[in-house]
Amino acid sequence: MCLNKLFESLKLLGGKKDIDDSIDFLKPDLLIKHKKAGVKYTIRKVKIDKNTKKPFVICYRYISPNSKRKIYIRITEEEFNQYKPV
């Protein structure tokens, strides 16, 4: 997929292009769910790997329902099919 097309699609989902050619998601609405584990993550940023030129997603979840601590993960393009939108 062309990078410009990818960025335009992500902006339509609520993303904002950052100065480092990444897309930030400022709204906490964009959730994805791991298909097997059922764990939900909030997408924080979509970036392009400078070496491989492939996109990856930075997302997080809270440690527990009442916690303010977050766990961040990086999802590579090869792992995208393990997640679905919520």
mmCIF file of C-alpha atoms in Angstrom, residues 31-64:
data_model
loop_
_atom_site.group_PDB
_atom_site.id
_atom_site.type_symbol
_atom_site.label_atom_id
_atom_site.label_comp_id
_atom_site.label_asym_id
_atom_site.label_seq_id
_atom_site.Cartn_x
_atom_site.Cartn_y
_atom_site.Cartn_z
ATOM 1 C CA LEU A 31 -9.851 -0.056 19.906
ATOM 2 C CA ILE A 32 -8.588 -3.349 18.567
ATOM 3 C CA LYS A 33 -8.986 -6.787 20.059
ATOM 4 C CA HIS A 34 -6.670 -9.780 19.949
ATOM 5 C CA LYS A 35 -8.776 -12.480 18.266
ATOM 6 C CA LYS A 36 -7.651 -15.434 20.420
ATOM 7 C CA ALA A 37 -6.949 -13.785 23.792
ATOM 8 C CA GLY A 38 -9.819 -11.286 23.640
ATOM 9 C CA VAL A 39 -7.642 -8.512 25.092
ATOM 10 C CA LYS A 40 -8.567 -4.995 23.943
ATOM 11 C CA TYR A 41 -5.959 -2.346 23.141
ATOM 12 C CA THR A 42 -6.246 1.355 22.393
ATOM 13 C CA ILE A 43 -4.252 2.457 19.375
ATOM 14 C CA ARG A 44 -1.865 5.265 20.249
ATOM 15 C CA LYS A 45 0.258 5.644 17.133
ATOM 16 C CA VAL A 46 0.919 4.122 13.731
ATOM 17 C CA LYS A 47 4.490 4.450 12.491
ATOM 18 C CA ILE A 48 6.548 3.352 9.522
ATOM 19 C CA ASP A 49 9.730 1.383 10.222
ATOM 20 C CA LYS A 50 12.602 3.326 8.645
ATOM 21 C CA ASN A 51 14.516 0.176 7.703
ATOM 22 C CA THR A 52 11.751 -2.044 6.334
ATOM 23 C CA LYS A 53 9.342 0.739 5.274
ATOM 24 C CA LYS A 54 6.501 -1.314 6.782
ATOM 25 C CA PRO A 55 3.859 0.046 9.170
ATOM 26 C CA PHE A 56 3.579 -0.953 12.818
ATOM 27 C CA VAL A 57 1.121 -0.008 15.541
ATOM 28 C CA ILE A 58 1.872 1.181 19.073
ATOM 29 C CA CYS A 59 -1.050 0.477 21.374
ATOM 30 C CA TYR A 60 -1.745 0.045 25.057
ATOM 31 C CA ARG A 61 -4.063 -1.424 27.632
ATOM 32 C CA TYR A 62 -4.444 -0.721 31.328
ATOM 33 C CA ILE A 63 -2.996 -3.271 33.759
ATOM 34 C CA SER A 64 -6.365 -3.582 35.514
#
